[in-house]
CSV table of C-alpha atoms in Angstrom, one decimal:
chain,number,residue,atom,x,y,z
X,1,UNK,CA,25.5,-9.9,-11.7
X,2,UNK,CA,25.8,-11.5,-8.2
X,3,UNK,CA,22.2,-10.9,-7.1
X,4,UNK,CA,19.7,-13.7,-6.9
X,5,UNK,CA,16.1,-13.3,-8.1
X,6,UNK,CA,14.9,-12.3,-4.6
X,7,UNK,CA,17.5,-9.5,-4.4
X,8,UNK,CA,16.7,-8.4,-7.9
X,9,UNK,CA,13.0,-8.2,-7.0
X,10,UNK,CA,13.8,-5.8,-4.1
X,11,UNK,CA,15.9,-3.7,-6.5
X,12,UNK,CA,12.9,-3.4,-8.8
X,13,UNK,CA,10.7,-2.5,-5.8
X,14,UNK,CA,13.1,0.2,-4.7
X,15,UNK,CA,13.2,1.6,-8.3
X,16,UNK,CA,9.4,1.7,-8.4
X,17,UNK,CA,9.1,3.8,-5.2
X,18,UNK,CA,12.0,6.1,-6.0
X,19,UNK,CA,10.5,9.6,-5.5
X,20,UNK,CA,7.7,11.0,-7.6
X,21,UNK,CA,8.5,9.0,-10.7
X,22,UNK,CA,9.6,5.3,-10.8
X,23,UNK,CA,13.1,4.7,-12.3
X,24,UNK,CA,11.7,2.8,-15.2
X,25,UNK,CA,15.1,2.2,-16.8
X,26,UNK,CA,16.3,0.4,-13.7
X,27,UNK,CA,13.1,-1.6,-13.5
X,28,UNK,CA,13.5,-2.7,-17.1
X,29,UNK,CA,17.2,-3.6,-16.8
X,30,UNK,CA,16.9,-5.3,-13.4
X,31,UNK,CA,14.0,-7.6,-14.6
X,32,UNK,CA,16.2,-8.4,-17.6
X,33,UNK,CA,18.8,-9.9,-15.2
X,34,UNK,CA,16.3,-12.2,-13.5
X,35,UNK,CA,16.1,-15.9,-14.3
X,36,UNK,CA,13.8,-17.1,-17.1
X,37,UNK,CA,11.5,-18.6,-14.4
X,38,UNK,CA,11.3,-15.4,-12.4
X,39,UNK,CA,10.6,-13.3,-15.6
X,40,UNK,CA,7.5,-15.5,-16.1
X,41,UNK,CA,6.0,-14.4,-12.7
X,42,UNK,CA,3.0,-12.1,-13.5
X,43,UNK,CA,4.6,-9.5,-11.0
X,44,UNK,CA,7.6,-8.9,-13.2
X,45,UNK,CA,5.8,-9.4,-16.5
X,46,UNK,CA,3.5,-6.6,-15.5
X,47,UNK,CA,6.2,-4.2,-14.3
X,48,UNK,CA,8.4,-4.9,-17.3
X,49,UNK,CA,5.4,-4.0,-19.6
X,50,UNK,CA,4.9,-0.8,-17.6
X,51,UNK,CA,8.6,0.0,-18.0
X,52,UNK,CA,8.5,-0.5,-21.7
X,53,UNK,CA,5.4,1.7,-22.0
X,54,UNK,CA,7.3,4.5,-20.1
X,55,UNK,CA,10.5,4.3,-22.2
X,56,UNK,CA,11.1,7.5,-24.3
X,57,UNK,CA,11.1,7.9,-27.2
X,58,UNK,CA,8.5,5.2,-27.7
X,59,UNK,CA,8.2,3.1,-30.8
X,60,UNK,CA,5.4,0.9,-32.3
X,61,UNK,CA,7.7,-2.1,-31.6
X,62,UNK,CA,8.0,-1.2,-27.9
X,63,UNK,CA,4.3,-0.7,-27.6
X,64,UNK,CA,3.6,-4.0,-29.2
X,65,UNK,CA,6.1,-5.8,-26.9
X,66,UNK,CA,4.4,-4.2,-23.8
X,67,UNK,CA,1.0,-5.1,-25.1
X,68,UNK,CA,2.0,-8.7,-25.8
X,69,UNK,CA,3.4,-9.0,-22.3
X,70,UNK,CA,0.2,-7.7,-20.7
X,71,UNK,CA,-1.9,-9.9,-22.9
X,72,UNK,CA,0.1,-13.0,-21.7
X,73,UNK,CA,-1.1,-12.5,-18.1
X,74,UNK,CA,-4.4,-10.5,-18.4
X,75,UNK,CA,-7.4,-12.0,-16.7
X,76,UNK,CA,-10.0,-11.5,-14.0
X,77,UNK,CA,-8.5,-13.9,-11.3
X,78,UNK,CA,-5.3,-12.4,-9.8
X,79,UNK,CA,-3.8,-9.0,-8.8
X,80,UNK,CA,-1.4,-8.5,-11.7
X,81,UNK,CA,-3.8,-10.3,-14.0
X,82,UNK,CA,-6.5,-7.7,-13.2
X,83,UNK,CA,-4.0,-4.8,-13.4
X,84,UNK,CA,-2.9,-6.1,-16.8
X,85,UNK,CA,-6.5,-6.0,-18.1
X,86,UNK,CA,-6.7,-2.3,-17.0
X,87,UNK,CA,-3.4,-1.5,-18.6
X,88,UNK,CA,-4.8,-2.8,-21.8
X,89,UNK,CA,-7.8,-0.5,-21.4
X,90,UNK,CA,-10.3,-3.1,-20.2
X,91,UNK,CA,-12.3,-3.3,-17.0
X,92,UNK,CA,-12.5,-6.3,-14.8
X,93,UNK,CA,-15.5,-8.4,-15.8
X,94,UNK,CA,-16.0,-12.0,-14.8
X,95,UNK,CA,-16.7,-14.5,-17.5
X,96,UNK,CA,-20.1,-16.1,-18.1
X,97,UNK,CA,-20.7,-19.2,-16.1
X,98,UNK,CA,-19.8,-22.4,-18.0
X,99,UNK,CA,-22.4,-25.1,-18.6
X,100,UNK,CA,-23.2,-26.8,-15.3
X,101,UNK,CA,-21.7,-30.2,-14.8
X,102,UNK,CA,-23.9,-32.9,-16.4
X,103,UNK,CA,-25.4,-35.7,-14.2
X,104,UNK,CA,-22.8,-38.0,-15.6
X,105,UNK,CA,-19.9,-35.6,-14.7
X,106,UNK,CA,-21.3,-35.2,-11.2
X,107,UNK,CA,-21.6,-39.0,-10.8
X,108,UNK,CA,-18.0,-39.5,-11.8
X,109,UNK,CA,-16.9,-36.9,-9.2
X,110,UNK,CA,-19.0,-38.5,-6.4
X,111,UNK,CA,-17.6,-41.9,-7.3
X,112,UNK,CA,-14.0,-40.8,-7.0
X,113,UNK,CA,-12.5,-42.6,-4.0
X,114,UNK,CA,-10.1,-39.9,-3.1
X,115,UNK,CA,-12.8,-37.2,-3.1
X,116,UNK,CA,-15.1,-39.4,-1.1
X,117,UNK,CA,-12.4,-40.1,1.5
X,118,UNK,CA,-11.4,-36.4,1.6
X,119,UNK,CA,-14.9,-35.2,2.3
X,120,UNK,CA,-15.5,-37.9,4.9
X,121,UNK,CA,-12.3,-37.1,6.7
X,122,UNK,CA,-13.2,-33.4,6.8
X,123,UNK,CA,-16.7,-34.2,8.0
X,124,UNK,CA,-15.4,-36.2,11.0
X,125,UNK,CA,-12.9,-33.5,12.0
X,126,UNK,CA,-9.8,-34.7,10.2
X,127,UNK,CA,-9.4,-31.7,8.1
X,128,UNK,CA,-5.6,-31.8,7.3
X,129,UNK,CA,-5.9,-35.5,6.3
X,130,UNK,CA,-9.1,-34.8,4.3
X,131,UNK,CA,-7.5,-31.9,2.5
X,132,UNK,CA,-4.5,-34.0,1.5
X,133,UNK,CA,-6.7,-36.7,0.2
X,134,UNK,CA,-8.8,-34.3,-1.8
X,135,UNK,CA,-5.8,-32.6,-3.3
X,136,UNK,CA,-4.4,-35.9,-4.3
X,137,UNK,CA,-7.6,-36.7,-6.1
X,138,UNK,CA,-7.8,-33.4,-8.0
X,139,UNK,CA,-4.1,-32.7,-8.6
X,140,UNK,CA,-2.3,-36.0,-9.1
X,141,UNK,CA,-5.0,-38.4,-10.5
X,142,UNK,CA,-7.8,-37.8,-12.9
X,143,UNK,CA,-11.4,-38.9,-12.6
X,144,UNK,CA,-10.5,-42.4,-13.9
X,145,UNK,CA,-7.8,-42.8,-11.2
X,146,UNK,CA,-5.0,-42.5,-13.7
X,147,UNK,CA,-1.9,-40.3,-13.3
X,148,UNK,CA,-2.5,-36.8,-14.5
X,149,UNK,CA,-4.4,-33.7,-13.4
X,150,UNK,CA,-8.2,-33.5,-13.8
X,151,UNK,CA,-9.5,-31.7,-16.8
X,152,UNK,CA,-11.3,-28.4,-16.3
X,153,UNK,CA,-14.7,-30.1,-16.5
X,154,UNK,CA,-13.7,-32.7,-13.9
X,155,UNK,CA,-12.5,-29.9,-11.7
X,156,UNK,CA,-15.7,-28.0,-12.2
X,157,UNK,CA,-17.7,-31.1,-11.1
X,158,UNK,CA,-15.5,-31.7,-8.1
X,159,UNK,CA,-15.8,-28.0,-7.0
X,160,UNK,CA,-19.6,-28.2,-7.4
X,161,UNK,CA,-19.7,-31.2,-5.1
X,162,UNK,CA,-17.4,-29.5,-2.5
X,163,UNK,CA,-19.7,-26.4,-2.6
X,164,UNK,CA,-22.8,-28.6,-2.2
X,165,UNK,CA,-21.2,-30.0,0.9
X,166,UNK,CA,-20.3,-26.5,2.1
X,167,UNK,CA,-16.6,-27.4,2.1
X,168,UNK,CA,-15.8,-24.0,0.8
X,169,UNK,CA,-12.0,-24.1,0.9
X,170,UNK,CA,-11.9,-27.2,-1.4
X,171,UNK,CA,-14.5,-25.6,-3.6
X,172,UNK,CA,-12.4,-22.5,-4.1
X,173,UNK,CA,-9.0,-24.2,-4.4
X,174,UNK,CA,-10.4,-26.8,-6.8
X,175,UNK,CA,-11.9,-24.2,-9.1
X,176,UNK,CA,-8.7,-22.2,-8.9
X,177,UNK,CA,-6.9,-25.1,-10.5
X,178,UNK,CA,-8.9,-24.9,-13.7
X,179,UNK,CA,-6.7,-23.6,-16.5
X,180,UNK,CA,-9.3,-22.1,-18.9
X,181,UNK,CA,-13.0,-22.9,-18.0
X,182,UNK,CA,-13.9,-21.8,-14.5
X,183,UNK,CA,-17.1,-20.8,-12.7
X,184,UNK,CA,-16.6,-17.5,-10.9
X,185,UNK,CA,-19.4,-18.2,-8.4
X,186,UNK,CA,-17.5,-21.3,-7.2
X,187,UNK,CA,-14.1,-19.5,-7.2
X,188,UNK,CA,-15.6,-16.6,-5.3
X,189,UNK,CA,-18.5,-18.1,-3.3
X,190,UNK,CA,-20.6,-16.1,-0.9
X,191,UNK,CA,-21.5,-18.3,2.1
X,192,UNK,CA,-23.4,-16.7,5.0
X,193,UNK,CA,-24.7,-14.1,2.6
X,194,UNK,CA,-27.6,-12.8,4.6
X,195,UNK,CA,-25.5,-12.3,7.7
X,196,UNK,CA,-22.6,-10.6,5.9
X,197,UNK,CA,-25.0,-8.3,3.9
X,198,UNK,CA,-26.9,-7.3,7.0
X,199,UNK,CA,-23.8,-6.5,9.0
X,200,UNK,CA,-22.0,-4.6,6.2
X,201,UNK,CA,-25.1,-2.5,5.5
X,202,UNK,CA,-25.5,-1.8,9.2
X,203,UNK,CA,-22.0,-0.3,9.6
X,204,UNK,CA,-21.4,1.0,6.1
X,205,UNK,CA,-18.7,-1.4,4.9
X,206,UNK,CA,-18.2,-2.5,1.3
X,207,UNK,CA,-19.6,-6.1,1.1
X,208,UNK,CA,-17.2,-7.1,-1.6
X,209,UNK,CA,-14.2,-6.0,0.5
X,210,UNK,CA,-15.4,-8.0,3.5
X,211,UNK,CA,-15.9,-11.1,1.3
X,212,UNK,CA,-12.5,-10.6,-0.2
X,213,UNK,CA,-10.9,-10.5,3.2
X,214,UNK,CA,-12.8,-13.5,4.6
X,215,UNK,CA,-11.9,-15.5,1.6
X,216,UNK,CA,-8.2,-14.8,2.2
X,217,UNK,CA,-8.4,-15.2,6.0
X,218,UNK,CA,-10.2,-18.5,6.4
X,219,UNK,CA,-11.6,-19.7,3.1
X,220,UNK,CA,-14.9,-19.6,5.0
X,221,UNK,CA,-13.9,-22.3,7.5
X,222,UNK,CA,-16.0,-21.5,10.5
X,223,UNK,CA,-13.7,-23.1,13.1
X,224,UNK,CA,-10.4,-22.0,11.5
X,225,UNK,CA,-7.7,-21.3,14.0
X,226,UNK,CA,-4.2,-20.0,13.1
X,227,UNK,CA,-0.9,-21.0,14.7
X,228,UNK,CA,-0.9,-17.6,16.6
X,229,UNK,CA,-4.4,-18.0,18.0
X,230,UNK,CA,-6.6,-16.1,15.5
X,231,UNK,CA,-10.1,-17.6,15.3
X,232,UNK,CA,-13.1,-18.0,13.1
X,233,UNK,CA,-14.2,-16.7,9.7
X,234,UNK,CA,-12.4,-13.4,10.1
X,235,UNK,CA,-9.4,-14.8,12.0
X,236,UNK,CA,-9.7,-12.4,15.0
X,237,UNK,CA,-7.0,-12.4,17.6
X,238,UNK,CA,-8.2,-12.8,21.3
X,239,UNK,CA,-6.9,-9.4,22.5
X,240,UNK,CA,-8.3,-7.6,19.4
X,241,UNK,CA,-11.7,-9.4,19.9
X,242,UNK,CA,-11.9,-8.2,23.6
X,243,UNK,CA,-11.0,-4.6,22.6
X,244,UNK,CA,-13.4,-4.5,19.7
X,245,UNK,CA,-16.3,-6.1,21.7
X,246,UNK,CA,-16.0,-3.2,24.1
X,247,UNK,CA,-15.8,-0.6,21.3
X,248,UNK,CA,-18.9,-1.9,19.5
X,249,UNK,CA,-20.9,-2.4,22.7
X,250,UNK,CA,-21.0,-6.2,22.6
X,251,UNK,CA,-21.8,-7.0,26.2
X,252,UNK,CA,-21.0,-10.3,28.0
X,253,UNK,CA,-18.6,-11.3,25.3
X,254,UNK,CA,-16.4,-14.3,25.9
X,255,UNK,CA,-13.6,-15.7,23.7
X,256,UNK,CA,-15.4,-19.0,23.0
X,257,UNK,CA,-18.0,-17.0,21.1
X,258,UNK,CA,-15.4,-16.2,18.4
X,259,UNK,CA,-16.3,-19.5,16.7
X,260,UNK,CA,-20.0,-18.4,16.5
X,261,UNK,CA,-20.6,-17.1,13.0
X,262,UNK,CA,-22.6,-13.9,13.8
X,263,UNK,CA,-20.3,-12.9,16.7
X,264,UNK,CA,-17.2,-13.5,14.6
X,265,UNK,CA,-18.6,-11.4,11.8
X,266,UNK,CA,-19.7,-8.7,14.1
X,267,UNK,CA,-16.3,-8.3,15.8
X,268,UNK,CA,-14.3,-8.8,12.6
X,269,UNK,CA,-16.3,-6.3,10.6
X,270,UNK,CA,-16.4,-3.9,13.6
X,271,UNK,CA,-12.6,-3.9,13.8
X,272,UNK,CA,-12.2,-3.7,10.1
X,273,UNK,CA,-14.5,-0.6,10.0
X,274,UNK,CA,-12.5,1.1,12.7
X,275,UNK,CA,-9.2,0.3,10.9
X,276,UNK,CA,-10.6,1.5,7.5
X,277,UNK,CA,-11.9,4.7,9.0
X,278,UNK,CA,-8.5,5.3,10.7
X,279,UNK,CA,-6.7,4.9,7.4
X,280,UNK,CA,-9.0,7.4,5.6
X,281,UNK,CA,-10.8,4.7,3.7
X,282,UNK,CA,-7.7,3.2,2.1
X,283,UNK,CA,-8.5,-0.5,1.5
X,284,UNK,CA,-4.9,-1.3,0.9
X,285,UNK,CA,-3.7,0.3,4.1
X,286,UNK,CA,-6.5,-1.3,6.1
X,287,UNK,CA,-5.8,-4.7,4.7
X,288,UNK,CA,-2.2,-4.4,5.6
X,289,UNK,CA,-3.2,-3.2,9.1
X,290,UNK,CA,-5.6,-6.1,9.5
X,291,UNK,CA,-2.9,-8.6,8.7
X,292,UNK,CA,0.3,-7.0,10.3
X,293,UNK,CA,-1.1,-4.5,12.7
X,294,UNK,CA,-2.0,-0.8,12.4
X,295,UNK,CA,1.4,0.4,13.7
X,296,UNK,CA,3.2,-1.3,10.8
X,297,UNK,CA,0.7,0.1,8.3
X,298,UNK,CA,1.3,3.6,9.7
X,299,UNK,CA,5.1,3.2,9.2
X,300,UNK,CA,4.7,1.7,5.7
X,301,UNK,CA,2.7,4.7,4.4
X,302,UNK,CA,5.4,7.2,5.2
X,303,UNK,CA,7.4,8.4,2.2
X,304,UNK,CA,6.3,9.6,-1.2
X,305,UNK,CA,2.7,9.4,-2.4
X,306,UNK,CA,2.6,6.2,-4.5
X,307,UNK,CA,0.4,4.5,-7.0
X,308,UNK,CA,-1.4,1.9,-4.9
X,309,UNK,CA,0.1,-1.1,-6.8
X,310,UNK,CA,3.6,0.2,-6.2
X,311,UNK,CA,2.9,0.7,-2.5
X,312,UNK,CA,1.4,-2.8,-2.3
X,313,UNK,CA,4.5,-4.4,-4.0
X,314,UNK,CA,6.7,-2.6,-1.6
X,315,UNK,CA,5.1,-4.0,1.6
X,316,UNK,CA,8.2,-5.4,3.3
X,317,UNK,CA,6.6,-8.6,4.8
X,318,UNK,CA,6.2,-11.3,2.2
X,319,UNK,CA,3.0,-12.6,3.9
X,320,UNK,CA,1.4,-9.2,4.2
X,321,UNK,CA,2.4,-8.1,0.6
X,322,UNK,CA,0.7,-11.3,-0.7
X,323,UNK,CA,-2.3,-10.8,1.6
X,324,UNK,CA,-2.9,-7.2,0.5
X,325,UNK,CA,-2.8,-8.1,-3.2
X,326,UNK,CA,-5.1,-11.1,-2.7
X,327,UNK,CA,-7.7,-9.2,-0.6
X,328,UNK,CA,-7.9,-6.3,-3.0
X,329,UNK,CA,-8.1,-8.6,-6.1
X,330,UNK,CA,-10.6,-10.8,-4.4
X,331,UNK,CA,-12.7,-7.7,-3.5
X,332,UNK,CA,-12.6,-6.5,-7.1
X,333,UNK,CA,-13.9,-9.9,-8.3
X,334,UNK,CA,-16.6,-10.0,-5.6
X,335,UNK,CA,-17.7,-6.5,-6.6
X,336,UNK,CA,-18.0,-7.6,-10.2
X,337,UNK,CA,-20.0,-10.6,-9.1
X,338,UNK,CA,-22.3,-8.7,-6.7
X,339,UNK,CA,-23.0,-5.7,-8.9
X,340,UNK,CA,-22.8,-7.3,-12.4
X,341,UNK,CA,-20.9,-4.2,-13.4
X,342,UNK,CA,-17.3,-3.8,-14.7
X,343,UNK,CA,-14.8,-3.0,-12.0
X,344,UNK,CA,-11.4,-1.3,-11.5
X,345,UNK,CA,-8.7,-2.7,-9.2
X,346,UNK,CA,-6.6,0.4,-9.9
X,347,UNK,CA,-9.4,2.7,-8.5
X,348,UNK,CA,-9.8,0.4,-5.5
X,349,UNK,CA,-6.1,0.7,-4.7
X,350,UNK,CA,-6.0,4.4,-5.2
X,351,UNK,CA,-2.8,6.2,-4.0
X,352,UNK,CA,-1.0,5.7,-0.7
X,353,UNK,CA,1.0,8.2,1.1
X,354,UNK,CA,1.4,10.0,4.5
X,355,UNK,CA,-1.7,11.0,6.4
X,356,UNK,CA,-3.3,14.2,5.1
X,357,UNK,CA,-2.9,17.1,7.5
X,358,UNK,CA,-6.7,17.7,7.3
X,359,UNK,CA,-7.6,14.1,8.2
X,360,UNK,CA,-8.9,13.0,11.6
X,361,UNK,CA,-6.2,12.3,14.1
X,362,UNK,CA,-4.6,8.9,14.1
X,363,UNK,CA,-6.4,6.4,16.5
X,364,UNK,CA,-3.4,5.4,18.5
X,365,UNK,CA,-5.3,2.9,20.6
X,366,UNK,CA,-6.1,0.6,17.7
X,367,UNK,CA,-4.6,-2.8,18.5
């Protein structure tokens, strides 16, 4: 009664990871005590539906309520949206591309003063100012300069223009604002495709996984730099870069090379491959380790063997929990785009638990 939504969320997470079987009755009752706003979050919509499906004895009314909840969030774009599709018995398939923007629609986008100022500011190195200007143009005014969000078609044209200019972060974020009609190839672009493909094939990494991680790390901004010093497309930390360069035989490496595309990709993928191998191929554990460090991922895997989605939801750091979910759902979408085949996020997540006794020893020197 006295718990806020954040506390109730942790109560749900604890119930989900309670031993071999989640405490579904606690999940259901706890979500029921959340605010109306919190209950609309796809996270809790999904887990409430799962709790209703687990209730015994089941009834047609319960099943219909669970189905309605899942249908309300199901889609190919986000973590719980993808899982809801699978809970409904569907695979993750990206929609057909919408009709390309017409010349008139593109002309309107290119004439938009806010978009023009935004791209110009980004081009001359004023990225924060340019991003604010661009966001103002796409989110607060429509193509005619009047108050109100752009329509999906207007957003599509703006995203096309951003991609043409190779301003990938604005391309992605603009397309992500579309409510109904979106172009998956703009939402999940694949810049530097030849370099990424060549490198992932060389070292045996899943290309979709790498793209999913880069999209989350840097939005493909070549000179991205975080507040803690991570650099480039794959946001590699200086100490990690030096260690990995030695491990992969990259001679004469200097830190200023991290902003070079091929070097950043070589080091980032080299490190990711070492991490993934250390965590027995678990993409969820490796993503958590890439974000928060291998030592934390090692600790977080201890406990019962969990369904991957339950483990991901129980990652204790808010940033890392969000990161793992986004990298894995991104990777699933990229896999659908690259292969043209239906995909499963649930299979990609797998199960997460303690290291198997038969597995290779833990690589304790991983930074």
